[in-house]
Coordinates of C-alpha atoms in Angstrom, one line a residue:
X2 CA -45.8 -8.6 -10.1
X3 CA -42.9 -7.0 -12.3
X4 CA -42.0 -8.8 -15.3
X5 CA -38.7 -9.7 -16.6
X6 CA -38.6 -6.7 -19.4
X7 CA -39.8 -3.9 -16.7
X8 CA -36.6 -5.0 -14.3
X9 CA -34.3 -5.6 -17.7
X10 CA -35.7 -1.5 -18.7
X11 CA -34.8 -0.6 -14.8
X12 CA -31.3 -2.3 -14.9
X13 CA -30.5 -0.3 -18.4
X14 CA -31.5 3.0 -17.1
X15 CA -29.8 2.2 -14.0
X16 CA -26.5 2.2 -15.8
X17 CA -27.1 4.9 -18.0
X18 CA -27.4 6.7 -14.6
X19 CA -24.4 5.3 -13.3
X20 CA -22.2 5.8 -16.4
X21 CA -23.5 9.8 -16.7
X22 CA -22.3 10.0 -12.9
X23 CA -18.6 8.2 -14.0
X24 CA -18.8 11.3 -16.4
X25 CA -19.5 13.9 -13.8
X26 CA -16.2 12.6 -11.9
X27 CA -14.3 12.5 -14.6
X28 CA -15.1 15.7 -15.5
X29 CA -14.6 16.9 -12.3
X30 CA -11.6 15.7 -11.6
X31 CA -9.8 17.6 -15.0
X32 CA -11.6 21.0 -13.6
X33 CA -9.8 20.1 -10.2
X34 CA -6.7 20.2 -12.0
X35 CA -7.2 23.1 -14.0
X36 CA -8.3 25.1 -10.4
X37 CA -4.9 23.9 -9.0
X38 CA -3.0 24.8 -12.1
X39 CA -4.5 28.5 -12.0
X40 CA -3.7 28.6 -8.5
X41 CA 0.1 27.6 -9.0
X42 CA 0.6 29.9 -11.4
X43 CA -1.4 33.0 -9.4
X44 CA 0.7 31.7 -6.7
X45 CA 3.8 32.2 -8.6
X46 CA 2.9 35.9 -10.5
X47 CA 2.5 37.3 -7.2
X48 CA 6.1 36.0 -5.8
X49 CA 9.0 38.1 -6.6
X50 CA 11.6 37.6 -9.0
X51 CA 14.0 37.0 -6.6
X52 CA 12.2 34.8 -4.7
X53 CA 10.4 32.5 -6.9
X54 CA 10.2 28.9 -5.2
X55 CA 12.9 26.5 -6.1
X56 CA 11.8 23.5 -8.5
X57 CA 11.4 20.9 -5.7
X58 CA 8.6 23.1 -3.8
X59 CA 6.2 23.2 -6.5
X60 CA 3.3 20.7 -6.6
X61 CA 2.2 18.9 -9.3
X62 CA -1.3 20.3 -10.1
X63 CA -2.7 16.8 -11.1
X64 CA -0.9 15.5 -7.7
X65 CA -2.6 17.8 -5.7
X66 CA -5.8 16.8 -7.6
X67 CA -5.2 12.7 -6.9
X68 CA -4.8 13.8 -3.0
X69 CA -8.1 15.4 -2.5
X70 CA -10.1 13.1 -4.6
X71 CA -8.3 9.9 -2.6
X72 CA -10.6 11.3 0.5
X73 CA -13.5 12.8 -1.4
X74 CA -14.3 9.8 -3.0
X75 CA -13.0 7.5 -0.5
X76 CA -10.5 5.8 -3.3
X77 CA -7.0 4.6 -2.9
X78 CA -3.9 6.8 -4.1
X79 CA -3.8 4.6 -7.5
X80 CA -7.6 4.7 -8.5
X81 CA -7.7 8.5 -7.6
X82 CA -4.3 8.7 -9.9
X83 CA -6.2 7.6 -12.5
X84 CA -8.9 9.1 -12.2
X85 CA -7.2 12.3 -12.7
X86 CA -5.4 10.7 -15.5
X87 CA -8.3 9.9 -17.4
X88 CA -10.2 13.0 -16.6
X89 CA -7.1 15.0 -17.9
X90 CA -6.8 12.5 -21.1
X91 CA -10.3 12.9 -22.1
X92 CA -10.9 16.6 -21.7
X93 CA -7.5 17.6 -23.4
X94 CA -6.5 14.6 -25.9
X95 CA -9.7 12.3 -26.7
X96 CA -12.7 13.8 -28.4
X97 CA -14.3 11.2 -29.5
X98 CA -13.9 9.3 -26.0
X99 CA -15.1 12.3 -24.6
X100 CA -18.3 12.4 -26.3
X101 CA -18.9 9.0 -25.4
X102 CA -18.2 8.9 -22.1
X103 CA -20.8 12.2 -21.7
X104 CA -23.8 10.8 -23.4
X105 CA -23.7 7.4 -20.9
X106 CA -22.6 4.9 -23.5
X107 CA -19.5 3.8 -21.5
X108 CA -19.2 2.6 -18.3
X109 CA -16.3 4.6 -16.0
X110 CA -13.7 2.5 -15.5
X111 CA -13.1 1.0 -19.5
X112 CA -13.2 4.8 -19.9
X113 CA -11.0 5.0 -17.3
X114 CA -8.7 2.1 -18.8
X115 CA -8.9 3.8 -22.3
X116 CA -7.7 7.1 -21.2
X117 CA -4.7 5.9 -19.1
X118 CA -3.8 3.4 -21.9
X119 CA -3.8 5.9 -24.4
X120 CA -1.9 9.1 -21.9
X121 CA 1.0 6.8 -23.7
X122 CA 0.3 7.1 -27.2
X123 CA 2.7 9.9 -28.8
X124 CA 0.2 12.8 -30.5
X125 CA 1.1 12.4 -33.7
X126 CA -0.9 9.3 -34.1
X127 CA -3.3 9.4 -30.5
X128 CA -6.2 10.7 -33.0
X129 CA -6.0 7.7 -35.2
X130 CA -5.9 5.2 -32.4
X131 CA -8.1 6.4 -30.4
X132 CA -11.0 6.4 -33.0
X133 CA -10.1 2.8 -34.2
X134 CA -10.1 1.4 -30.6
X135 CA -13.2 3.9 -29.4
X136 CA -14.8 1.9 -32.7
X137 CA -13.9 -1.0 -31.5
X138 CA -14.5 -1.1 -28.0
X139 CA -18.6 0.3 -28.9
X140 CA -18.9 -2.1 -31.1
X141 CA -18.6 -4.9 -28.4
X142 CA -20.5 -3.1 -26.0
X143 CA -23.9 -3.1 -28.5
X144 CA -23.4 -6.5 -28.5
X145 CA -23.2 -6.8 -25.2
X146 CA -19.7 -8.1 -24.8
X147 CA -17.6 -5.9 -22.2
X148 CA -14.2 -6.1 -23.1
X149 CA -11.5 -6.8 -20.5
X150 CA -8.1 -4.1 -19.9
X151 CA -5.8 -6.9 -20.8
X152 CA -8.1 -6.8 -24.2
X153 CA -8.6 -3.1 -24.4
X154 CA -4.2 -3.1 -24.1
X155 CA -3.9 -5.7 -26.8
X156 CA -6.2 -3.6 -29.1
X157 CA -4.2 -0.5 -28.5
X158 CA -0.9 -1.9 -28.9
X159 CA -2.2 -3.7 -32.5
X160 CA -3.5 -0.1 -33.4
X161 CA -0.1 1.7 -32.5
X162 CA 1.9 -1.1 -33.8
X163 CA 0.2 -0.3 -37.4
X164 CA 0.1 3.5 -37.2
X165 CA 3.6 3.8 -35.8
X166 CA 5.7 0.1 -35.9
X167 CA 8.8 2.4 -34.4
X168 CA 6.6 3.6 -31.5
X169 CA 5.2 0.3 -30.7
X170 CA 9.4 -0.9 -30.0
X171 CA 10.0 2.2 -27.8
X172 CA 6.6 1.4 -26.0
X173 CA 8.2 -2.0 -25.6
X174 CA 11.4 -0.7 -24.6
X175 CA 9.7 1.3 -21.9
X176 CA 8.0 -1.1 -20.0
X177 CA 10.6 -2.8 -19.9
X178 CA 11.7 -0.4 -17.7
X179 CA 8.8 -1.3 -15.5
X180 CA 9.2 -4.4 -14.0
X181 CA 9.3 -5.2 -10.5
X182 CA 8.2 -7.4 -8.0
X183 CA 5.8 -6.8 -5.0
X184 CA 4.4 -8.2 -1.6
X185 CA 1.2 -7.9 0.0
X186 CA -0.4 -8.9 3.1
X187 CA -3.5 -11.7 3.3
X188 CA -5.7 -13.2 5.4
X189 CA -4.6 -16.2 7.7
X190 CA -1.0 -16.3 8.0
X191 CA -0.7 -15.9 4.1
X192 CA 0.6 -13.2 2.0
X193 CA 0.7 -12.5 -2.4
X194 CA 3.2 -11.7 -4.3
X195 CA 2.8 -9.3 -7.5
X196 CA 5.5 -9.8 -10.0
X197 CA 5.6 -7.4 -13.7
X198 CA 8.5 -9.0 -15.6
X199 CA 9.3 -9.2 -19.5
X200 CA 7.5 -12.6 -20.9
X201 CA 10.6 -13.7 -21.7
X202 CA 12.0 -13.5 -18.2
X203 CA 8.5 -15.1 -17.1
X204 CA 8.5 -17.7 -19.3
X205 CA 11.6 -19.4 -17.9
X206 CA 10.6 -18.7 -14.4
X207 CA 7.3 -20.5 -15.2
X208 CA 9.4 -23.7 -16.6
X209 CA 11.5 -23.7 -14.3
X210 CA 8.1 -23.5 -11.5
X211 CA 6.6 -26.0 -13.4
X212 CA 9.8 -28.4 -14.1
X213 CA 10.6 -28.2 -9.9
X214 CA 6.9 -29.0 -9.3
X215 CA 6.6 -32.1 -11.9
X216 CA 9.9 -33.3 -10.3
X217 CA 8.1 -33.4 -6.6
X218 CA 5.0 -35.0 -8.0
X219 CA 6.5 -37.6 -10.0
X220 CA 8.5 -38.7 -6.7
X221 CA 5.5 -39.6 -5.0
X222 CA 5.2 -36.1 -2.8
X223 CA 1.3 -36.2 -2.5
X224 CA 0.4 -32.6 -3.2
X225 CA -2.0 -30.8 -5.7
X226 CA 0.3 -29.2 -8.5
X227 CA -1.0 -25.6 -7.3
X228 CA 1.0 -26.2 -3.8
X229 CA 3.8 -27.7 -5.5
X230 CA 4.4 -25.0 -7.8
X231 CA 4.4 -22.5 -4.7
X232 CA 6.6 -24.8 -2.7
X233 CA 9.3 -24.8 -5.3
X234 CA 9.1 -20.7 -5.7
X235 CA 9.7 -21.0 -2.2
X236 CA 12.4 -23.2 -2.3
X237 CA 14.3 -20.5 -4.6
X238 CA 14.6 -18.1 -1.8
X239 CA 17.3 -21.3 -0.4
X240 CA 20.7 -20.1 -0.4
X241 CA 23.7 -22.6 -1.9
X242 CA 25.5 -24.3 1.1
X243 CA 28.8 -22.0 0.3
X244 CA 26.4 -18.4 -0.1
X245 CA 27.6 -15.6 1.1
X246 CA 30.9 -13.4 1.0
X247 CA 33.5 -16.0 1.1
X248 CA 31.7 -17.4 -1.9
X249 CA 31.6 -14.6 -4.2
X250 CA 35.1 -13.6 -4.1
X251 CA 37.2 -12.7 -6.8
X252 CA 39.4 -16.4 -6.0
X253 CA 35.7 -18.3 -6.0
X254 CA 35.1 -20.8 -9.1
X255 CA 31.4 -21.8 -9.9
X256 CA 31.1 -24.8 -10.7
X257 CA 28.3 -25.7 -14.2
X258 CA 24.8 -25.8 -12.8
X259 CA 23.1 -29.1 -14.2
X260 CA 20.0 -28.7 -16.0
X261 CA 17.1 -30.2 -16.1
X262 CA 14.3 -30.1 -19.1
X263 CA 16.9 -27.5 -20.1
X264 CA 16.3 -25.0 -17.5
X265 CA 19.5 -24.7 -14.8
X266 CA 18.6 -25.7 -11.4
X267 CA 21.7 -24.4 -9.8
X268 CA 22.3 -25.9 -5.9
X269 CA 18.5 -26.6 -5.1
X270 CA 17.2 -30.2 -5.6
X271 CA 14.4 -31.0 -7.4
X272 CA 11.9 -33.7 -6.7
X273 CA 10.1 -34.7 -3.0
X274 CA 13.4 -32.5 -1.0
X275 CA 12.7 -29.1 -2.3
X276 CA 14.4 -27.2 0.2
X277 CA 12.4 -25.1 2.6
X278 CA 13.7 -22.1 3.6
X279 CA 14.7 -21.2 7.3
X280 CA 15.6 -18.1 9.6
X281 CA 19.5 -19.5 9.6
X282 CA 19.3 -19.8 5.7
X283 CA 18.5 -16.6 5.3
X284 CA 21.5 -15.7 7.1
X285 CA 23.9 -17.0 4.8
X286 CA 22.9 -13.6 2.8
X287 CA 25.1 -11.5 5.2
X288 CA 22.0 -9.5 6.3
X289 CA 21.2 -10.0 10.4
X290 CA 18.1 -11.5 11.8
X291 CA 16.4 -8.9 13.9
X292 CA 13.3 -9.9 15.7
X293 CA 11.7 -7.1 17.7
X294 CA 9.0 -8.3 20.4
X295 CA 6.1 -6.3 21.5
X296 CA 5.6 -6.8 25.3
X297 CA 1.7 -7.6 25.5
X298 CA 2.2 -11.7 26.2
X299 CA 2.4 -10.3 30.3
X300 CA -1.3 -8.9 29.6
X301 CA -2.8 -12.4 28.2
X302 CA -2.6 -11.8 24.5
X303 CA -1.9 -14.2 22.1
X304 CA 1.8 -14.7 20.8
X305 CA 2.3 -14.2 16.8
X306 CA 5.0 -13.3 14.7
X307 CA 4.1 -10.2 12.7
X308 CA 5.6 -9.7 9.0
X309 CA 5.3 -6.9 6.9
X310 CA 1.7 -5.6 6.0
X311 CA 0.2 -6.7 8.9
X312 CA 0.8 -11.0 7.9
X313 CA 1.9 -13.0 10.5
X314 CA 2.7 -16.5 11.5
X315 CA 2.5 -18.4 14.7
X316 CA 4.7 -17.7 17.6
X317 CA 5.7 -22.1 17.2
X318 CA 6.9 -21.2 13.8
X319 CA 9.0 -19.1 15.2
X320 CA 10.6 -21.5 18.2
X321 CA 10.8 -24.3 15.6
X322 CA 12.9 -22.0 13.4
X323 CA 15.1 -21.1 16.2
X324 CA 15.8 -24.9 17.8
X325 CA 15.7 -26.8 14.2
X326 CA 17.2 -24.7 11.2
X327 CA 20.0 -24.2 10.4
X328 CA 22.5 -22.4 12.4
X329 CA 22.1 -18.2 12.8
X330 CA 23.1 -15.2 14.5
X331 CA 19.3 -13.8 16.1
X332 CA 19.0 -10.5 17.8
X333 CA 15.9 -10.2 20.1
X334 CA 14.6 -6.2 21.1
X335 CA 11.5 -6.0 23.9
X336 CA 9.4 -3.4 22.6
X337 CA 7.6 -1.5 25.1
X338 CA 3.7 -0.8 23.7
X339 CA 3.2 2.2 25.8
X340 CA 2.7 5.4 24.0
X341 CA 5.6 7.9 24.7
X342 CA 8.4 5.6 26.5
X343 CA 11.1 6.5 24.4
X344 CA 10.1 10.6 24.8
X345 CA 12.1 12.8 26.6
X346 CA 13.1 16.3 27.3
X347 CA 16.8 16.0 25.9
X348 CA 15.5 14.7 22.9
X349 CA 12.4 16.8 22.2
X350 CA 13.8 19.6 21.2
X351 CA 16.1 17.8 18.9
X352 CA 15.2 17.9 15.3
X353 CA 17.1 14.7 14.0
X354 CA 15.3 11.5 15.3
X355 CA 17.4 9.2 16.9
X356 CA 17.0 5.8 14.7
X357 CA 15.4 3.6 18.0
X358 CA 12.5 6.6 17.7
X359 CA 12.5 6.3 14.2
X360 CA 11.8 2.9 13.7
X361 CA 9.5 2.7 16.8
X362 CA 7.4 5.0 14.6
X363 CA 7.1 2.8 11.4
X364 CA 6.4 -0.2 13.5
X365 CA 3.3 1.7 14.3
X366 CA 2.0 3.2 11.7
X367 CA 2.8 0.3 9.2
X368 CA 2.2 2.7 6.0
X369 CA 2.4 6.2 5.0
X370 CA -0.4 7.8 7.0
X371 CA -2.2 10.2 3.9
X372 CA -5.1 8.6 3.1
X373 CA -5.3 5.8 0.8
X374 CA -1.7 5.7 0.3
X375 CA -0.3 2.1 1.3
X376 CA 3.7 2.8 1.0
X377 CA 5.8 0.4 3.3
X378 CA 6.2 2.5 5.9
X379 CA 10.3 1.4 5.5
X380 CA 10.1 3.0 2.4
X381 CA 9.1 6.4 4.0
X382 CA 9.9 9.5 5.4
X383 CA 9.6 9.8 9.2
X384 CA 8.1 14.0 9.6
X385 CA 6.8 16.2 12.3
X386 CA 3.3 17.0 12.2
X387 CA 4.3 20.6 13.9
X388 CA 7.0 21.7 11.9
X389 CA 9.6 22.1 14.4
X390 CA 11.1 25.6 14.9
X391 CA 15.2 25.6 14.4
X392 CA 15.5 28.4 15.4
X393 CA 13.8 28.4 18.6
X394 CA 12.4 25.0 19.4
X395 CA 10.5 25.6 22.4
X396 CA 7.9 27.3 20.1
X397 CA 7.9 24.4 17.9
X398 CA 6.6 21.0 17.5
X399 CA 8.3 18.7 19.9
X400 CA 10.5 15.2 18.1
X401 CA 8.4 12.6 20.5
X402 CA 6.2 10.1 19.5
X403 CA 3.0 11.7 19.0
X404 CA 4.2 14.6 17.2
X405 CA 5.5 12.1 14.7
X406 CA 4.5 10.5 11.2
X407 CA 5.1 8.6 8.3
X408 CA 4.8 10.0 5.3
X409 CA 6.5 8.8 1.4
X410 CA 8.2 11.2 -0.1
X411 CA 5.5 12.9 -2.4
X412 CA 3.1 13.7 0.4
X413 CA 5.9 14.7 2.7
X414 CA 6.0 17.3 -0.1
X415 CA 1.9 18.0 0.2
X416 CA 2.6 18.8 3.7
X417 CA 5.4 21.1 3.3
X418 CA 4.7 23.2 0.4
X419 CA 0.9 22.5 0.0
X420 CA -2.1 24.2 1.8
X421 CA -3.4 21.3 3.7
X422 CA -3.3 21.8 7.8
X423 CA -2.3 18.5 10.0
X424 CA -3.0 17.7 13.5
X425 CA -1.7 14.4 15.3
X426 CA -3.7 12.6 18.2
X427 CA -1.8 11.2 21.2
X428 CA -1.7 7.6 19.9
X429 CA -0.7 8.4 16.2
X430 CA -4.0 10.0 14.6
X431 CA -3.5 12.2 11.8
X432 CA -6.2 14.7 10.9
X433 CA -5.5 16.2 7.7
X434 CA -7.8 20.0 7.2
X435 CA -7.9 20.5 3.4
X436 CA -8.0 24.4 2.2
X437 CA -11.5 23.5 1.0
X438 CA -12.4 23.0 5.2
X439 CA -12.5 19.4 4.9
X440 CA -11.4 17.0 7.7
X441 CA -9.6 13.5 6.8
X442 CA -8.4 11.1 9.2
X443 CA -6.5 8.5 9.5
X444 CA -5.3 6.1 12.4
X445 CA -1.7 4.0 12.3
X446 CA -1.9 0.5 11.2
X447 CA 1.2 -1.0 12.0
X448 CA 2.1 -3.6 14.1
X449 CA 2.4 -1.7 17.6
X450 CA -0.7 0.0 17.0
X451 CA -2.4 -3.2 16.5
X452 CA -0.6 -4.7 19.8
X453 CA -2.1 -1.1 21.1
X454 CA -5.4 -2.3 20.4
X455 CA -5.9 -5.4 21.5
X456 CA -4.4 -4.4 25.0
X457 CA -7.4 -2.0 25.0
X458 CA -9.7 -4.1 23.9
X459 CA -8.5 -7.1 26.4
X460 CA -8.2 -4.0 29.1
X461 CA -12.3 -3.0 28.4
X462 CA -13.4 -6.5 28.2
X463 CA -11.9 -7.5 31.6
X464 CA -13.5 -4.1 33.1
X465 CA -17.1 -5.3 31.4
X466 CA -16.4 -8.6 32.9
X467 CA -16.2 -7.3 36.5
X468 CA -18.9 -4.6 36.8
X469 CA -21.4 -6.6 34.5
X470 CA -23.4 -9.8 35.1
X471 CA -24.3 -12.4 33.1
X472 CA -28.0 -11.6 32.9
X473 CA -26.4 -7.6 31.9
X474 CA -27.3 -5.4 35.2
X475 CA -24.6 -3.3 36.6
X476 CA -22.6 -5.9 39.8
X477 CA -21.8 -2.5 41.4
X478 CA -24.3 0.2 40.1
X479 CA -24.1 3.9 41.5
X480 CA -24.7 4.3 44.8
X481 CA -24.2 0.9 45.8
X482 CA -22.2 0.1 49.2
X483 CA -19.6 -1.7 47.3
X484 CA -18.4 -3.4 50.9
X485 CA -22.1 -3.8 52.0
X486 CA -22.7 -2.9 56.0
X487 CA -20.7 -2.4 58.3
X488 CA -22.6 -2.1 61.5
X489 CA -21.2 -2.5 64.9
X490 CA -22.6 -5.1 66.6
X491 CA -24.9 -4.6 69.3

């Protein structure tokens, strides 16, 4: 039987193995870079003065980096980001991290947070910081207390506050500059939102969560405070009765918004009413309601309403929207499911993409299609996998549907100026060929390719179901008179 210390001893060297490894990638990562770099700038010797590539087709070398490691090491387009990051800090700005990080003291990702929280510091006190923080951050890991990345940010920001009190403002001014808000897709009809705002701008939103939320509780609605506070963030996507254009002209007068707990509530109620919002709500902000349909109910799937990122809600949602909201103008489009249906000669050797084509192709691939890049497909760049030939575009890659991608901007670049080789698949595959003989693939995600599937899948279930028994032999094996005899009679 093992003991307790033998397993502790295994576990210790076990991460010392792990945290070496964390400094291979890292390490490899900033030689990727520097290979990329050397081949830029080979690249760029051997062009002619005259025709030296404009500004907008050179690739970042630690871009180029990010998009190979995002399928060698099976990551996502942000870890892979900083990855590079990190590698590139380490081996160019942090010595002492460095020297850490290579004899197995710290694990990979604090190193990883370090670095990228420190790519900010300006260099005229990065030296300083980083020992203090590097001091700091060991000194919790012999005591066995990992620190978090909201801690490791804290410690930076006290160390650059006292080395530099006039970098610490611009640091403040400059996130700042980073706020935004963003939705993602979850399980079970739900979805999350991810909001960075300046505390002061959070702080009121959370009172005025919180002051909505104790309104509805204290008149009697029988809800846990969790559910109340998302009900009344809900209830502030509610326009005013009067929104819209004929209420924000010049002639309009708003009238004070009452306050309550000294937050403004504006035109939404507080208390057990917290207005829900609706499809004809939603109207009042001028934009029109578009619902597109895929046509797979005919083939016995099950009806949904699909959202952005793949989150849904139930077809009845939908119907009770439509006979109980309020009032609104809704445009219904049939979308056919079957590959190709909007190809066609005329169009093929068009290079512009009609707008029905375009959108047909972000409702199937959901997201920009380079591996572990998750851009909103609405928020991309629709390109031929073939380039197509102006000139002549017989010889070139046809506009239809399979010959088609999404891509966001910055790897729209890879595939234009970079070295990477693309092939598409008749249903929207994309196999990327790296210069290194590598081959990456990714399938569409969207909603129509999802419709796509489960026609398939209903399609091979029914043709299992009718040439295979319930005990699993073959109902009409090879060779078998599938009519039985036909004799003549005697």
């Amino acid at each position: 039987m093992v003991d307790a210390e033998s397993v502790s001893e295994a576990a210790r060297a076990a991460t010392l193995a792990q945290n070496r490894a964390g400094a291979t990638r890292l390490a490899a990562a900033h030689v990727m870079v520097e290979q990329f770099a050397r081949s830029e700038q080979a690249r760029a010797d051997e062009e002619a003065a005259g025709s030296r590539r404009p500004a907008y087709a050179r690739l970042d070398p630690q871009a180029r980096a990010r998009d190979h490691l995002v399928a060698a090491c099976q990551l996502t387009c942000w870890h892979a980001a900083r990855l590079v990051t990190a590698g590139t800090q380490i081996h160019r700005r942090l010595p002492r991290l460095r020297s850490t990080v290579d004899r197995g003291l710290m694990p990979e990702q604090l190193a990883i947070d370090i670095a990228c929280r420190l790519a900010e510091v300006p260099d005229a006190i990065v030296s300083d910081v980083e020992d203090e923080v590097v001091a700091r951050v060991m000194d919790d890991l012999d005591g066995g207390d990992r620190p978090s990345r909201t801690a490791v940010d804290s410690a930076i920001d006290e160390a650059v506050e006292r080395h530099d009190p006039a970098a610490a403002e611009d640091a403040a001014a400059a996130a700042a500059a980073t706020r935004s808000v963003r939705f993602r897709g979850a399980r079970h009809g739900m979805a999350t939102m991810w909001a960075r705002l300046t505390a002061a701008d959070a702080e009121l939103l959370r009172r005025r969560i919180d002051t909505d939320a104790s309104a509805a509780s204290a008149d009697g609605l029988d809800r846990p405070m969790d559910q109340l506070r998302a009900d009344a963030l809900a209830s502030l996507a509610v326009y005013p009765p009067d929104a819209g254009p004929s209420a924000t002209g010049p002639d309009s007068a708003a009238a004070p918004a009452p306050e309550h707990g000294g937050i403004e509530l504006g035109d939404v109620r507080v208390g057990a009413d917290l207005p829900r919002p609706t499809l004809g709500n939603a109207a009042r902000a001028g934009q029109p309601i578009r619902i597109s349909v895929i046509a797979s109910a005919a083939r016995g799937l099950p009806n949904r309403v699909e959202f952005v990122h793949g989150t849904y809600s139930s077809f009845e949602w939908l119907c009770t929207e439509l006979l109980e909201g309020d009032d609104a103008s809704v445009r219904f489009e049939l979308i056919d499911p079957a590959p190709g249906v909007l190809d066609s000669p005329e169009h093929a050797l068009r290079y512009v993409i009609t707008p029905a084509m375009a959108e047909r192709i972000r409702m199937r691939d959901g997201t920009c299609r380079h591996p572990g890049c998750s851009v909103p497909a609405k928020d991309c760049d629709v390109d031929h996998v073939i380039a197509f030939n102006k000139m002549d575009p017989e010889l070139g890659g046809p506009t239809t549907e399979w010959n088609l991608v999404c891509l966001c901007r910055k790897h729209h670049r890879e595939k234009t100026f970079g070295t990477n080789a693309y092939r598409s698949g008749p249903l929207g595959d994309l196999v990327i060929i790296t210069d290194t003989g590598h081959e990456h693939r990714t399938r569409p995600k969207g909603p129509l390719a999802r419709a796509r599937d489960a026609i398939r899948e209903r399609e091979w279930n029914a043709y299992a179901d009718r040439t295979i028994a319930d005990d699993g032999t073959l109902v009409n094996p090879p060779g078998h008179n599938r009519h039985g005899s036909r004799r003549r009679p005697a």
